[in-house]
Structures are given as C-alpha cells and as structure tokens.
Short mmCIF file of C-alpha atoms in Angstrom, two decimals:
data_model
loop_
_atom_site.label_atom_id
_atom_site.label_comp_id
_atom_site.label_asym_id
_atom_site.label_seq_id
_atom_site.Cartn_x
_atom_site.Cartn_y
_atom_site.Cartn_z
CA MET Q 1 25.45 53.14 -40.48
CA PRO Q 2 23.33 51.84 -43.37
CA TYR Q 3 20.07 53.71 -43.80
CA ARG Q 4 18.36 50.33 -43.85
CA LEU Q 5 19.20 49.76 -40.20
CA LEU Q 6 16.58 52.46 -39.55
CA ILE Q 7 13.80 50.28 -40.91
CA GLY Q 8 13.61 48.32 -37.68
CA PHE Q 9 13.69 51.52 -35.62
CA LEU Q 10 10.94 53.23 -37.59
CA CYS Q 11 8.76 50.15 -38.04
CA THR Q 12 9.16 48.62 -34.61
CA ALA Q 13 10.01 51.42 -32.19
CA LEU Q 14 7.61 53.98 -33.65
CA THR Q 15 4.70 51.82 -34.70
CA GLY Q 16 5.04 48.75 -32.48
CA LEU Q 17 4.82 46.56 -35.58
CA THR Q 18 5.20 42.80 -35.08
CA TRP Q 19 5.22 40.00 -37.64
CA ALA Q 20 2.76 37.17 -38.15
CA ALA Q 21 3.73 33.53 -37.70
CA THR Q 22 4.99 31.70 -40.77
CA PRO Q 23 3.18 28.40 -41.45
CA ILE Q 24 5.28 25.26 -41.62
CA THR Q 25 4.90 21.69 -42.83
CA PRO Q 26 6.15 19.50 -39.94
CA CYS Q 27 8.58 16.74 -40.83
CA LYS Q 28 7.38 13.22 -40.17
CA GLU Q 29 10.73 12.25 -38.71
CA SER Q 30 12.91 13.95 -36.11
CA LEU Q 31 16.34 15.41 -36.77
CA ASN Q 32 19.01 13.02 -35.57
CA ALA Q 33 22.56 13.42 -34.27
CA PRO Q 34 25.32 13.66 -35.14
CA LEU Q 35 25.05 16.63 -37.49
CA THR Q 36 27.61 17.01 -40.24
CA VAL Q 37 28.08 20.76 -40.77
CA HIS Q 38 28.67 21.82 -44.38
CA ALA Q 39 28.28 25.62 -44.16
CA SER Q 40 28.09 27.81 -41.07
CA GLY Q 41 28.31 31.50 -40.22
CA TRP Q 42 29.04 34.48 -42.46
CA SER Q 43 31.94 32.58 -44.05
CA ARG Q 44 33.16 29.01 -43.66
CA ASP Q 45 36.56 30.30 -42.55
CA LEU Q 46 37.52 32.58 -39.70
CA ALA Q 47 39.32 34.82 -42.23
CA GLN Q 48 35.92 35.77 -43.77
CA THR Q 49 37.06 35.13 -47.35
CA ARG Q 50 33.76 33.54 -48.51
CA ASP Q 51 35.87 31.34 -50.79
CA THR Q 52 34.25 27.91 -51.16
CA THR Q 53 36.41 24.94 -52.13
CA ALA Q 54 35.39 22.42 -54.79
CA GLU Q 55 34.69 19.81 -52.13
CA GLN Q 56 32.53 22.22 -50.10
CA ALA Q 57 30.65 23.68 -53.05
CA GLY Q 58 29.95 20.56 -55.07
CA LEU Q 59 29.75 23.02 -57.96
CA SER Q 60 32.18 24.55 -60.41
CA ALA Q 61 31.86 27.11 -63.16
CA ALA Q 62 31.09 24.26 -65.56
CA ASP Q 63 28.11 23.18 -63.45
CA VAL Q 64 26.26 26.44 -62.79
CA SER Q 65 24.41 26.43 -66.14
CA GLN Q 66 22.59 23.35 -64.83
CA LEU Q 67 21.16 25.14 -61.78
CA GLU Q 68 17.39 25.31 -61.40
CA LEU Q 69 15.01 26.18 -58.58
CA GLN Q 70 14.33 23.07 -56.48
CA TRP Q 71 12.03 24.52 -53.83
CA ALA Q 72 11.12 27.69 -51.97
CA PHE Q 73 10.10 28.54 -48.42
CA ALA Q 74 7.85 31.57 -47.98
CA PHE Q 75 7.85 33.75 -44.86
CA ASP Q 76 4.60 35.36 -43.74
CA ASP Q 77 4.25 39.16 -43.46
CA THR Q 78 7.90 39.68 -44.38
CA ASN Q 79 9.68 42.04 -46.77
CA GLN Q 80 13.33 41.57 -45.72
CA PRO Q 81 14.49 37.98 -45.17
CA ARG Q 82 18.17 38.44 -44.32
CA SER Q 83 19.50 35.60 -42.17
CA LEU Q 84 22.26 33.55 -43.83
CA PRO Q 85 21.47 29.86 -43.31
CA ALA Q 86 23.69 27.22 -41.76
CA ILE Q 87 23.70 24.01 -43.79
CA THR Q 88 24.20 20.49 -42.43
CA GLU Q 89 23.94 17.15 -44.19
CA HIS Q 90 20.18 16.92 -43.67
CA ALA Q 91 19.04 20.31 -42.33
CA ILE Q 92 18.98 24.05 -42.98
CA PHE Q 93 18.92 26.46 -40.02
CA ILE Q 94 17.65 29.94 -40.88
CA GLY Q 95 16.28 32.97 -39.03
CA SER Q 96 13.38 35.19 -40.03
CA GLN Q 97 12.15 38.76 -39.84
CA GLU Q 98 9.38 37.62 -37.49
CA GLY Q 99 12.02 36.51 -34.96
CA THR Q 100 11.74 32.74 -35.47
CA LEU Q 101 14.60 30.31 -36.08
CA PHE Q 102 13.61 27.39 -38.35
CA ALA Q 103 15.24 23.99 -38.79
CA LEU Q 104 14.20 22.80 -42.27
CA ASP Q 105 14.82 19.55 -44.12
CA ARG Q 106 17.28 20.12 -47.00
CA ARG Q 107 15.37 18.03 -49.54
CA SER Q 108 11.74 18.92 -48.83
CA GLY Q 109 11.67 22.09 -46.72
CA CYS Q 110 9.54 20.50 -44.02
CA ALA Q 111 10.29 21.80 -40.51
CA TYR Q 112 12.00 19.68 -37.87
CA TRP Q 113 11.34 22.43 -35.33
CA GLN Q 114 10.97 26.18 -34.88
CA PHE Q 115 12.04 28.48 -32.04
CA LYS Q 116 10.49 31.88 -31.36
CA ALA Q 117 13.36 34.08 -30.16
CA GLY Q 118 11.27 37.25 -29.80
CA ASP Q 119 9.34 39.75 -31.86
CA THR Q 120 12.32 41.42 -33.52
CA PRO Q 121 14.14 40.23 -36.67
CA ILE Q 122 16.95 37.71 -36.80
CA ARG Q 123 19.28 39.15 -39.42
CA THR Q 124 22.54 37.43 -38.52
CA ALA Q 125 24.03 34.37 -40.13
CA VAL Q 126 23.37 31.16 -38.22
CA SER Q 127 26.22 28.99 -36.95
CA VAL Q 128 26.08 25.29 -36.02
CA VAL Q 129 28.85 23.79 -33.89
CA GLU Q 130 29.29 20.40 -32.22
CA LEU Q 131 30.32 20.99 -28.57
CA ASP Q 132 30.61 18.38 -25.83
CA ASP Q 133 28.70 15.91 -28.04
CA GLN Q 134 25.88 18.44 -28.29
CA PRO Q 135 25.32 20.35 -31.55
CA LEU Q 136 24.48 23.99 -30.83
CA VAL Q 137 22.91 26.68 -33.01
CA PHE Q 138 24.13 30.28 -32.48
CA PHE Q 139 22.55 33.54 -33.71
CA GLY Q 140 21.56 37.04 -32.56
CA ASN Q 141 18.53 39.30 -32.94
CA ASP Q 142 17.49 42.95 -32.96
CA ASP Q 143 16.99 42.93 -29.18
CA ALA Q 144 20.80 42.55 -28.91
CA VAL Q 145 20.30 39.05 -27.52
CA ALA Q 146 22.64 36.21 -28.45
CA PHE Q 147 21.13 32.71 -28.40
CA ALA Q 148 22.35 29.13 -28.21
CA LEU Q 149 19.86 26.36 -29.03
CA ASN Q 150 20.08 22.59 -29.07
CA ALA Q 151 20.34 21.92 -32.81
CA ILE Q 152 18.53 18.58 -32.57
CA THR Q 153 15.51 19.67 -30.51
CA GLY Q 154 15.42 23.47 -30.88
CA GLU Q 155 15.38 23.88 -27.10
CA LEU Q 156 16.99 26.98 -25.56
CA VAL Q 157 20.41 26.33 -24.01
CA TRP Q 158 21.22 29.93 -23.05
CA GLN Q 159 20.59 33.53 -24.06
CA LEU Q 160 22.41 36.74 -23.18
CA GLU Q 161 21.76 40.41 -23.84
CA VAL Q 162 25.18 41.55 -25.07
CA ASP Q 163 24.51 45.27 -24.58
CA PRO Q 164 21.96 46.86 -22.21
CA HIS Q 165 21.43 50.04 -24.27
CA GLU Q 166 17.74 50.25 -25.20
CA ASP Q 167 18.58 50.70 -28.90
CA ALA Q 168 21.31 48.03 -29.11
CA VAL Q 169 20.99 45.35 -31.81
CA ILE Q 170 23.06 42.49 -33.22
CA THR Q 171 23.44 42.97 -36.97
CA GLY Q 172 26.87 41.41 -37.46
CA SER Q 173 27.04 37.63 -37.39
CA PRO Q 174 28.56 36.01 -34.29
CA VAL Q 175 31.74 33.99 -34.90
CA TYR Q 176 32.61 30.74 -33.11
CA HIS Q 177 36.22 29.75 -32.40
CA ASP Q 178 37.76 27.26 -29.97
CA GLY Q 179 34.97 27.15 -27.41
CA PHE Q 180 34.02 30.82 -27.54
CA LEU Q 181 31.53 32.98 -29.40
CA TYR Q 182 32.47 36.51 -30.49
CA VAL Q 183 29.42 38.75 -30.84
CA PRO Q 184 29.41 42.30 -32.29
CA ALA Q 185 26.96 45.01 -31.20
CA SER Q 186 25.43 47.83 -33.23
CA SER Q 187 22.43 50.03 -32.47
CA PHE Q 188 19.36 51.91 -33.65
CA GLU Q 189 20.32 54.91 -31.49
CA VAL Q 190 21.34 56.74 -34.62
CA GLY Q 191 17.60 56.76 -35.45
CA SER Q 192 16.64 57.96 -31.98
CA ALA Q 193 18.61 61.12 -32.78
CA LEU Q 194 15.68 62.18 -34.98
CA LYS Q 195 13.77 63.02 -31.79
CA PRO Q 196 14.62 66.66 -30.86
CA TRP Q 197 14.25 65.89 -27.14
CA TYR Q 198 16.65 62.94 -27.25
CA HIS Q 199 19.94 63.10 -25.31
CA CYS Q 200 22.09 62.06 -28.26
CA CYS Q 201 24.09 59.84 -27.97
CA GLN Q 202 25.51 57.26 -25.56
CA PHE Q 203 25.85 53.97 -27.44
CA ARG Q 204 29.28 52.69 -28.50
CA GLY Q 205 30.01 49.58 -30.50
CA SER Q 206 31.49 46.49 -28.88
CA ILE Q 207 32.60 42.88 -29.24
CA SER Q 208 31.67 40.40 -26.52
CA LYS Q 209 33.52 37.13 -25.96
CA LEU Q 210 31.14 34.47 -24.59
CA ASN Q 211 31.65 30.94 -23.36
CA ALA Q 212 29.88 28.99 -26.11
CA VAL Q 213 28.62 26.26 -23.77
CA THR Q 214 27.32 28.44 -20.91
CA GLY Q 215 26.86 31.91 -22.42
CA GLU Q 216 29.05 33.45 -19.70
CA ARG Q 217 30.68 36.71 -20.82
CA ILE Q 218 34.47 36.62 -20.70
CA TRP Q 219 35.06 40.21 -21.80
CA GLN Q 220 33.43 43.10 -23.66
CA SER Q 221 35.71 45.31 -25.75
CA PHE Q 222 34.29 48.70 -26.83
CA SER Q 223 35.14 50.43 -30.09
CA ILE Q 224 35.23 53.71 -28.11
CA PRO Q 225 37.06 52.91 -24.86
CA GLU Q 226 35.67 55.84 -22.81
CA GLN Q 227 32.04 56.36 -21.83
CA PRO Q 228 30.42 59.24 -23.79
CA ALA Q 229 30.57 62.44 -21.75
CA PRO Q 230 28.29 65.52 -21.68
CA SER Q 231 29.25 67.84 -24.53
CA VAL Q 232 26.95 70.59 -25.81
CA ARG Q 233 23.22 71.27 -25.64
CA ASN Q 234 21.03 71.44 -28.73
CA ILE Q 235 18.98 74.54 -29.47
CA LEU Q 236 16.17 73.18 -27.29
CA GLY Q 237 18.56 72.95 -24.36
CA VAL Q 238 18.75 69.14 -24.43
CA GLN Q 239 22.09 67.78 -23.20
CA GLN Q 240 24.17 65.97 -25.83
CA TYR Q 241 26.89 63.36 -25.27
CA GLY Q 242 29.94 62.15 -27.14
CA PRO Q 243 31.94 60.73 -28.68
CA SER Q 244 29.45 57.98 -29.45
CA GLY Q 245 28.63 55.44 -32.12
CA ALA Q 246 31.38 53.58 -34.00
CA PRO Q 247 28.97 50.62 -34.21
CA ILE Q 248 30.14 47.20 -35.31
CA TRP Q 249 27.47 46.02 -37.72
CA SER Q 250 29.42 43.28 -39.50
CA SER Q 251 31.03 40.00 -38.53
CA PRO Q 252 34.47 40.07 -36.87
CA THR Q 253 37.51 38.30 -38.32
CA ILE Q 254 39.66 35.86 -36.33
CA ASP Q 255 43.44 35.63 -36.82
CA VAL Q 256 44.42 32.41 -35.03
CA ALA Q 257 48.17 32.68 -35.70
CA ARG Q 258 48.43 36.20 -34.23
CA ASN Q 259 45.77 35.54 -31.57
CA ARG Q 260 43.84 38.60 -32.75
CA LEU Q 261 40.37 39.69 -33.75
CA TYR Q 262 39.73 42.39 -36.38
CA PHE Q 263 36.58 44.46 -36.90
CA GLY Q 264 35.41 47.53 -38.78
CA THR Q 265 33.37 50.41 -37.38
CA GLY Q 266 30.76 52.87 -38.58
CA GLN Q 267 30.50 56.61 -38.06
CA ASN Q 268 30.23 58.58 -34.82
CA TYR Q 269 26.64 59.49 -33.90
CA SER Q 270 27.35 62.80 -32.19
CA SER Q 271 30.02 65.43 -31.70
CA PRO Q 272 32.85 65.34 -30.99
CA ALA Q 273 34.08 62.95 -33.66
CA ASP Q 274 36.93 60.75 -32.51
CA HIS Q 275 39.57 58.41 -33.96
CA ASN Q 276 37.57 55.19 -33.52
CA SER Q 277 34.92 55.67 -36.19
CA ASP Q 278 35.33 54.54 -39.83
CA ALA Q 279 38.30 52.46 -38.72
CA ILE Q 280 39.69 48.94 -38.67
CA HIS Q 281 40.56 47.71 -35.17
CA ALA Q 282 42.76 44.84 -33.97
CA ILE Q 283 42.26 43.48 -30.46
CA ASP Q 284 43.77 40.64 -28.44
CA LEU Q 285 41.69 37.47 -28.68
CA ALA Q 286 42.37 36.47 -25.08
CA THR Q 287 41.86 39.82 -23.34
CA GLY Q 288 39.97 42.10 -25.73
CA GLU Q 289 42.67 44.75 -25.32
CA ARG Q 290 43.43 46.98 -28.30
CA ILE Q 291 46.56 46.23 -30.33
CA TRP Q 292 46.15 48.81 -33.08
CA ARG Q 293 43.51 50.93 -34.76
CA THR Q 294 43.68 52.61 -38.16
CA GLN Q 295 41.12 55.27 -39.07
CA PHE Q 296 40.49 55.82 -42.78
CA LEU Q 297 38.10 58.78 -42.60
CA ALA Q 298 38.16 61.41 -39.86
CA GLU Q 299 35.38 63.77 -38.79
CA ASP Q 300 32.61 61.41 -39.89
CA SER Q 301 30.03 62.19 -37.22
CA TRP Q 302 26.50 61.86 -38.57
CA ASN Q 303 22.95 60.82 -37.78
CA PRO Q 304 19.70 61.03 -39.82
CA ALA Q 305 18.74 64.36 -38.25
CA CYS Q 306 21.30 65.89 -40.61
CA ASN Q 307 19.16 64.92 -43.62
CA PHE Q 308 15.89 66.34 -42.26
CA LYS Q 309 16.47 70.03 -41.72
CA TRP Q 310 13.20 70.39 -39.83
CA LEU Q 311 14.46 67.74 -37.38
CA SER Q 312 18.14 68.71 -37.38
CA PHE Q 313 18.33 69.61 -33.68
CA ASN Q 314 20.71 66.72 -32.99
CA CYS Q 315 22.78 66.86 -36.19
CA PRO Q 316 26.47 66.95 -35.16
CA ASP Q 317 28.62 69.82 -36.37
CA GLU Q 318 30.72 67.50 -38.54
CA ASP Q 319 27.67 66.31 -40.58
CA GLY Q 320 29.86 63.60 -42.10
CA PRO Q 321 29.16 61.42 -45.14
CA ASP Q 322 28.39 58.22 -43.12
CA TYR Q 323 31.09 56.08 -44.74
CA ASP Q 324 31.14 52.99 -42.55
CA PHE Q 325 33.11 49.79 -42.85
CA GLY Q 326 30.11 47.51 -43.18
CA ALA Q 327 31.75 44.57 -44.92
CA PRO Q 328 33.78 42.26 -42.64
CA PRO Q 329 37.55 42.62 -43.02
CA ILE Q 330 39.12 39.73 -44.95
CA LEU Q 331 42.40 38.17 -43.84
CA ALA Q 332 43.82 37.01 -47.18
CA THR Q 333 46.86 34.77 -47.57
CA LEU Q 334 48.77 35.35 -50.80
CA GLU Q 335 50.42 32.54 -52.76
CA ASP Q 336 53.84 33.52 -51.35
CA GLY Q 337 52.53 33.21 -47.78
CA ARG Q 338 52.23 36.93 -47.06
CA GLN Q 339 48.98 38.10 -45.48
CA LEU Q 340 46.90 41.21 -46.03
CA LEU Q 341 43.86 42.47 -44.17
CA LEU Q 342 41.40 43.75 -46.80
CA ALA Q 343 38.79 46.35 -45.95
CA GLY Q 344 36.08 47.80 -48.21
CA GLN Q 345 34.38 51.06 -47.25
CA LYS Q 346 31.09 52.68 -48.23
CA SER Q 347 33.23 55.45 -49.72
CA GLY Q 348 34.08 53.07 -52.57
CA MET Q 349 37.68 52.72 -51.34
CA VAL Q 350 39.37 49.38 -50.75
CA PHE Q 351 42.39 49.14 -48.45
CA ALA Q 352 45.05 46.45 -47.98
CA ILE Q 353 46.45 46.59 -44.46
CA ASN Q 354 49.47 45.03 -42.80
CA PRO Q 355 47.84 42.86 -40.11
CA ASP Q 356 50.89 43.17 -37.84
CA THR Q 357 50.97 46.96 -37.70
CA GLY Q 358 47.75 48.37 -39.18
CA ASP Q 359 49.76 50.27 -41.82
CA THR Q 360 48.25 50.67 -45.29
CA VAL Q 361 49.98 48.58 -47.97
CA TRP Q 362 47.88 49.80 -50.90
CA MET Q 363 44.55 51.50 -51.55
CA GLN Q 364 42.28 51.55 -54.56
CA SER Q 365 39.24 53.64 -55.49
CA VAL Q 366 36.75 51.13 -56.87
CA GLY Q 367 33.50 53.11 -56.69
CA ARG Q 368 32.21 56.62 -56.19
CA GLY Q 369 30.69 55.66 -52.86
CA GLY Q 370 27.53 56.81 -51.15
CA THR Q 371 25.23 56.26 -48.21
CA LEU Q 372 24.42 52.76 -49.51
CA GLY Q 373 27.98 52.03 -50.72
CA GLY Q 374 30.53 51.85 -52.43
CA VAL Q 375 31.27 48.58 -50.76
CA HIS Q 376 28.25 47.73 -48.63
CA TRP Q 377 27.85 44.21 -47.26
CA GLY Q 378 30.73 41.99 -48.29
CA MET Q 379 33.66 41.20 -50.56
CA ALA Q 380 35.33 37.82 -51.27
CA ALA Q 381 38.94 36.76 -51.82
CA ASP Q 382 41.15 33.85 -52.84
CA HIS Q 383 44.96 33.63 -52.74
CA GLN Q 384 45.46 35.92 -55.74
CA HIS Q 385 42.50 38.25 -56.09
CA LEU Q 386 39.92 40.30 -54.24
CA TYR Q 387 36.39 40.48 -55.66
CA VAL Q 388 34.55 43.72 -54.92
CA PRO Q 389 30.85 44.55 -55.46
CA ILE Q 390 30.00 48.23 -55.87
CA SER Q 391 26.57 49.76 -55.28
CA ASP Q 392 27.07 53.53 -55.84
CA LEU Q 393 23.31 53.96 -55.40
CA ASN Q 394 21.66 57.33 -54.78
CA ILE Q 395 18.95 57.54 -52.12
CA TRP Q 396 16.37 60.12 -51.05
CA GLY Q 397 17.57 62.55 -53.71
CA ILE Q 398 21.06 62.67 -52.18
CA ASN Q 399 23.38 62.71 -55.18
CA THR Q 400 26.93 61.90 -54.16
CA PRO Q 401 29.45 63.80 -56.30
CA GLY Q 402 31.36 61.85 -58.92
CA GLU Q 403 30.63 59.24 -61.56
CA GLN Q 404 28.56 56.25 -60.47
CA ARG Q 405 30.46 53.00 -61.02
CA PRO Q 406 28.14 50.15 -59.99
CA SER Q 407 30.15 47.08 -60.90
CA LEU Q 408 31.83 43.79 -60.06
CA ASN Q 409 35.61 44.13 -59.80
CA ARG Q 410 38.58 41.78 -59.62
CA ILE Q 411 41.66 43.26 -57.93
CA ASP Q 412 45.17 41.81 -57.81
CA LEU Q 413 46.09 41.22 -54.16
CA ALA Q 414 49.79 41.88 -54.57
CA SER Q 415 49.54 45.19 -56.41
CA GLY Q 416 46.05 46.51 -55.75
CA GLU Q 417 45.51 46.96 -59.48
CA THR Q 418 42.13 46.24 -61.07
CA VAL Q 419 42.32 43.15 -63.31
CA TRP Q 420 38.81 43.48 -64.74
CA ARG Q 421 35.65 45.42 -64.08
CA VAL Q 422 32.15 44.42 -65.18
CA PRO Q 423 29.72 47.34 -65.11
CA ALA Q 424 26.46 46.51 -63.35
CA ILE Q 425 24.21 47.97 -66.02
CA PHE Q 426 21.07 45.90 -65.75
CA ASN Q 427 17.78 46.16 -67.59
CA CYS Q 428 15.47 47.89 -65.14
CA ASN Q 429 13.04 49.15 -67.78
CA ASP Q 430 9.85 47.56 -69.05
CA ALA Q 431 8.76 47.27 -72.69
CA ASP Q 432 7.60 50.91 -72.64
CA GLY Q 433 10.92 52.11 -71.29
CA ASP Q 434 9.56 52.89 -67.83
CA LEU Q 435 11.56 52.00 -64.71
CA ILE Q 436 10.38 48.77 -63.13
CA ASP Q 437 9.36 49.39 -59.54
CA GLY Q 438 11.91 47.95 -57.13
CA CYS Q 439 14.53 47.34 -59.81
CA ARG Q 440 17.82 49.05 -59.04
CA ASN Q 441 21.23 49.01 -60.68
CA GLY Q 442 24.20 47.90 -58.62
CA LEU Q 443 25.75 45.27 -56.40
CA SER Q 444 25.24 45.73 -52.67
CA ALA Q 445 24.98 42.14 -51.37
CA ALA Q 446 27.96 40.05 -50.32
CA LEU Q 447 29.74 37.89 -52.92
CA THR Q 448 30.38 34.13 -52.79
CA LEU Q 449 33.21 32.29 -54.58
CA ILE Q 450 33.20 28.75 -55.96
CA PRO Q 451 35.83 27.19 -58.24
CA GLY Q 452 35.89 29.24 -61.43
CA ALA Q 453 32.91 31.44 -60.61
CA VAL Q 454 31.66 34.21 -58.33
CA PHE Q 455 28.00 34.58 -57.34
CA ALA Q 456 26.96 38.25 -57.40
CA PRO Q 457 23.39 39.03 -56.29
CA GLY Q 458 22.04 42.21 -57.91
CA LEU Q 459 19.85 45.01 -56.59
CA ASP Q 460 17.71 44.26 -59.67
CA GLY Q 461 16.75 40.93 -58.06
CA VAL Q 462 18.84 38.81 -60.43
CA LEU Q 463 21.34 36.27 -59.08
CA ARG Q 464 24.28 35.99 -61.48
CA ALA Q 465 27.31 33.75 -61.69
CA HIS Q 466 30.36 35.34 -63.34
CA ARG Q 467 33.54 33.66 -64.56
CA ARG Q 468 36.37 34.45 -62.19
CA ASP Q 469 38.93 34.79 -64.98
CA SER Q 470 36.97 37.25 -67.14
CA GLY Q 471 33.86 38.45 -65.31
CA ALA Q 472 31.59 37.11 -68.06
CA VAL Q 473 28.10 36.09 -66.95
CA ILE Q 474 27.64 32.32 -67.25
CA TRP Q 475 24.28 31.90 -65.46
CA GLN Q 476 21.52 34.09 -64.12
CA TYR Q 477 18.13 33.75 -62.46
CA ASP Q 478 15.58 36.51 -61.90
CA THR Q 479 14.23 35.98 -58.38
CA LYS Q 480 11.49 38.62 -58.76
CA GLN Q 481 8.89 35.94 -59.36
CA THR Q 482 5.88 34.55 -57.56
CA VAL Q 483 6.48 31.04 -56.21
CA MET Q 484 4.57 28.62 -54.04
CA GLY Q 485 6.42 27.76 -50.86
CA VAL Q 486 6.70 24.16 -49.72
CA ASN Q 487 5.01 25.37 -46.53
CA GLY Q 488 1.83 26.19 -48.47
CA LEU Q 489 2.32 29.96 -48.53
CA GLU Q 490 2.68 31.92 -51.76
CA GLY Q 491 5.75 34.12 -51.88
CA GLU Q 492 7.48 36.57 -54.17
CA GLY Q 493 11.10 37.52 -54.65
CA GLY Q 494 12.55 41.01 -54.90
CA THR Q 495 15.78 42.91 -54.43
CA LEU Q 496 18.88 40.85 -53.57
CA ASP Q 497 20.95 42.42 -50.81
CA ALA Q 498 22.73 41.79 -47.49
CA GLY Q 499 24.24 38.31 -46.95
CA GLY Q 500 24.09 36.98 -50.51
CA ALA Q 501 24.28 33.30 -51.40
CA VAL Q 502 25.49 30.18 -49.59
CA VAL Q 503 26.76 27.26 -51.70
CA ALA Q 504 27.07 23.73 -50.33
CA ASP Q 505 27.05 20.23 -51.82
CA GLY Q 506 25.78 21.24 -55.24
CA GLN Q 507 23.05 23.54 -53.94
CA VAL Q 508 22.74 27.34 -53.80
CA PHE Q 509 20.70 29.01 -51.03
CA ILE Q 510 19.57 32.64 -51.04
CA ASN Q 511 16.94 34.98 -49.58
CA SER Q 512 15.09 37.28 -51.98
CA GLY Q 513 13.48 40.56 -50.99
CA TYR Q 514 14.77 43.78 -49.46
CA GLY Q 515 11.97 46.28 -48.96
CA GLY Q 516 10.93 48.66 -46.24
CA ILE Q 517 10.36 52.31 -45.43
CA ILE Q 518 13.97 53.23 -46.13
CA SER Q 519 15.07 50.97 -48.93
CA ALA Q 520 15.93 53.28 -51.84
CA GLY Q 521 12.94 52.05 -53.82
CA SER Q 522 14.04 48.43 -53.55
CA LYS Q 523 11.53 45.63 -53.94
CA GLY Q 524 10.46 43.69 -50.88
CA GLY Q 525 10.11 39.95 -50.92
CA ASN Q 526 9.49 37.01 -48.63
CA VAL Q 527 11.15 33.91 -50.07
CA PHE Q 528 14.08 31.64 -49.31
CA LEU Q 529 15.16 29.89 -52.51
CA VAL Q 530 17.04 26.61 -52.94
CA PHE Q 531 18.73 25.81 -56.27
CA GLY Q 532 20.32 22.57 -57.41
CA LYS Q 533 21.59 20.89 -60.55
CA LYS Q 534 18.99 19.58 -62.96
CA ALA Q 535 18.26 15.91 -62.60
CA ALA Q 536 19.57 13.71 -65.38
CA GLU Q 537 16.85 12.95 -67.92
#
C-alpha cells in the first residue's frame, strides 16, 4: 500500500481530526437538466487509457502555450485535495478532504450545491451518469461508503457501506457501466498493525457490483477468496491471522467484449503471503467469479510495523518491499487490433499481459522502484505507445538499492522498447543552493494525454505539458503559489500527486497540494485550479 494511505489512519483514527467547512459563493441560478457530461471518472473510457480525443480536449499541443490560470477554488483546513472532478457543460463536481461534494459553476466557481458525505476525505474521482432521465453523481469516501446523489439538486439517492471492516476505505474510483457501479475496497488496517495488541490482520480487498439506480449489491468478489484464518501469535501472545490484505486501491478496468473486469492488488498485510497479492486479476463481469490471476511478485507481505523496530511485533516474516499495483491496468488496443493489458508496478516494472490468458507478453524495467514508486498512481496509453511516469523517491531514510530514474517514458506497445525517456531533474534548490521545502524530484501523479501532448504533474509542484513525439517540454506552470479563491478564501498550491489533470473543452483542471504526516517531505496545498486559453486581445 502507499505510505500516504496511512495519513488518514494516523490523523483521523489516532487524533480524531476533522476538517472545517469550506466557504462557498452560492450561484444565483440553479443547475438545470439535462446535463451534458464531458469528463467523468478516472478515465473517460472503461479501458482506463486516459487518452483524450481532440473533440473531448478542445486542446492540442499547439494550444497549450496559450494556457493561463482562469480561477481557483480554495478548500479550508486542507493539505491533500485529491478528488478528480467530473465535468459537464456547465458544472464541475468535485470532492474534498473535509468530506464534502461540491457542484461548482464552470465559468465562475460559484456553488450550485454542496453535500456533506461525512467527516472523512473523498479521494475518488467523481462520475456523472444520466439514468432513467435522472443525472446521478457517484463517488466513495474513507468510510468505505459509496454514494449516489441527484446531480441537479445534490440530494442523496442512496448510500452503501461496501465493506464492514472498521478500517475499510474506498481509494480507487468507482466505475459505471451499463446500469451498474463497480466499487473497489482498500483499507487502513495495514496501519492498525502498528499497535502491538492488534490481531493482525483480517481485511481483504474486494470489488462490489452495485445497481446504479438503487444501490443494491449484486455481488462482492474478494481478492483473497478465503477468510483469513488464525496463524501464529506475536511475541506478546496476540493471535495473528492470514493471508490478508491484497487491497484494491485503484480503479478497475472494464473489458466489454470479453465481459470481464481487471484490477490490481497491493501486498499482503500478514503472514502467510499468498498468490493474490501484487497481482493482476480478471473476473467475470456478470458473476464476479475469477477467470485468471497473475502474480508478479511473491512473498510480499508487509505492514508499517516492519519499519519501526520498536513496534515490530506484527511485522510478518516475509517483510516484503510493498510493491503494489496502484495504477489501474490499461486495456490498450494496438493499431492492428490486438489488445494488451498494461500494468505498472511500484517496483518500476511495466508488464504487457495477454488479456485472454493472463500470460506476460513483454516486461520492461522503467524505474528503480520504491515504497512510493516506480509507477505510483497512473499511466496513459494510445494505440501505439504507453506513457509511464516514474517516481523512484526515497522516504524516511529508506534507500532502495539501484540507480534512481525519476522520469517520463514513452514505450512502444508492440515491442516493449523505450522510445524516449525524459529525466525528471527539476530545480528544487533556491538561489543559495538549499533544497526548497516540499519540492521533490519525480513523477508520481497520473498522466493525461491530449492530441500531441502529455500532461505530467511533478512532485515539485510544476504541471508540465510534453510533446508526445519527443518528450520536449512545451508548457509549464508552477502551482506552488498563493492564490485567492473565487470563494473568498486564500489558498496555496504544493506538490502535484495522485489523480493528475483532467482536460475538457479547452480547459485543464487540477488539484494542487499533497502534504501530511507521511508525505516524504512533500508540500501540502489546498487549491483546485482551472486553466484555459488566453482570451484574444
């Protein structure tokens, strides 16, 4: 699991921290139906390619030099705004760390409505879908509750706790398809293992299929089919359980033609390690039954107790490297019609998989890897190439062996060969040569493609657009600035991480800020930024 998942556990579970309410400027007019959806979910397509067409983007590589900040929305008492927005013709739907879902006007940032979902963060992407002549908004929160709201009024339609485990959370974005919502479940239980008296561990990742109109659960498919069983006792005599873990903390991928769903898993939390962790799984879309599973790293059982020797009572014997699949698998269609399932791992490895069998077609070492990636949050692909961001960031003095290769990479889909690589060597030093606080070198956030260009948000807080043919930087904007939000609250940008940018109709939308207790020195922030092309003079 990513260390940063522990922020919520440490901040909320241990301290009872809650967030203040963000001020809004109410819109003078109501949001009207019908809604025309222009961007929704983690990716516009079920294949999770994050490839935006010219018509969808309203931008090309030739246009990005004209981008400028149009307006900002500032969240109160926030250091990690992470929810990817859904974009409609007139509105933006976005979640917050305080647990509120906002419906904002695209031009002014005024609020049509707001819905308080709870006191825990909304970190998932938001989806908007028109169903039975009623537009619905879907998202999940850190209480492991999936929500459906009326997109016009913000009224609750249904909510469902997808996993009853006390540490369960929804970090991966729910995916809508053909009347159903597919919701992944992860957990903070890996953090509970720091408590010597804790019976570690009994959570196991899952995907739930829900009726999108009613919220009724159709099936729940677990990454580890069997319930964790009693195993050993720690040195205090506390009973341990396993195998556990294999959380699903990214969005699933839908294969309509094969009637399948694909997802990646994280590490086991406790011994014994099994074959379901650090793996790509294929399950039947109708029944949730497993079709195949391919594990790419065995014996990766780990929890944070392994890194604190004075709290290592619950560290599993394997003490693995924690090399999850955190980026959603991509179902890419090559120009000749062949398909590959592409998976990037925190180890820095990228795999091309036969979606029919789960067999490996090719593999490529792109980064050195580490606890924060390697590949962390998300890659992007078109019909010829895969674009891979590499973090290779050290944390807490843990120096992963090998040469750090933070970079943006273009890989040929057919061969797996690297076409070009742009090192992510950014200027993180001030005029005196000292390291700027919160400025880090590497690419951890998900990428976004538009015609001719790829948007690559940096850990240094700079959003860059690179040419797809060469990797050359053609536009950049340092988000680590103080701005006044349209809601009257001053905000400041910081590290760029997690979901990355959304591009729609000539505008670019991105959250800035990724701080917290466990954030590798990253800079927190509290702003949602909206860019557009400069007005003609």
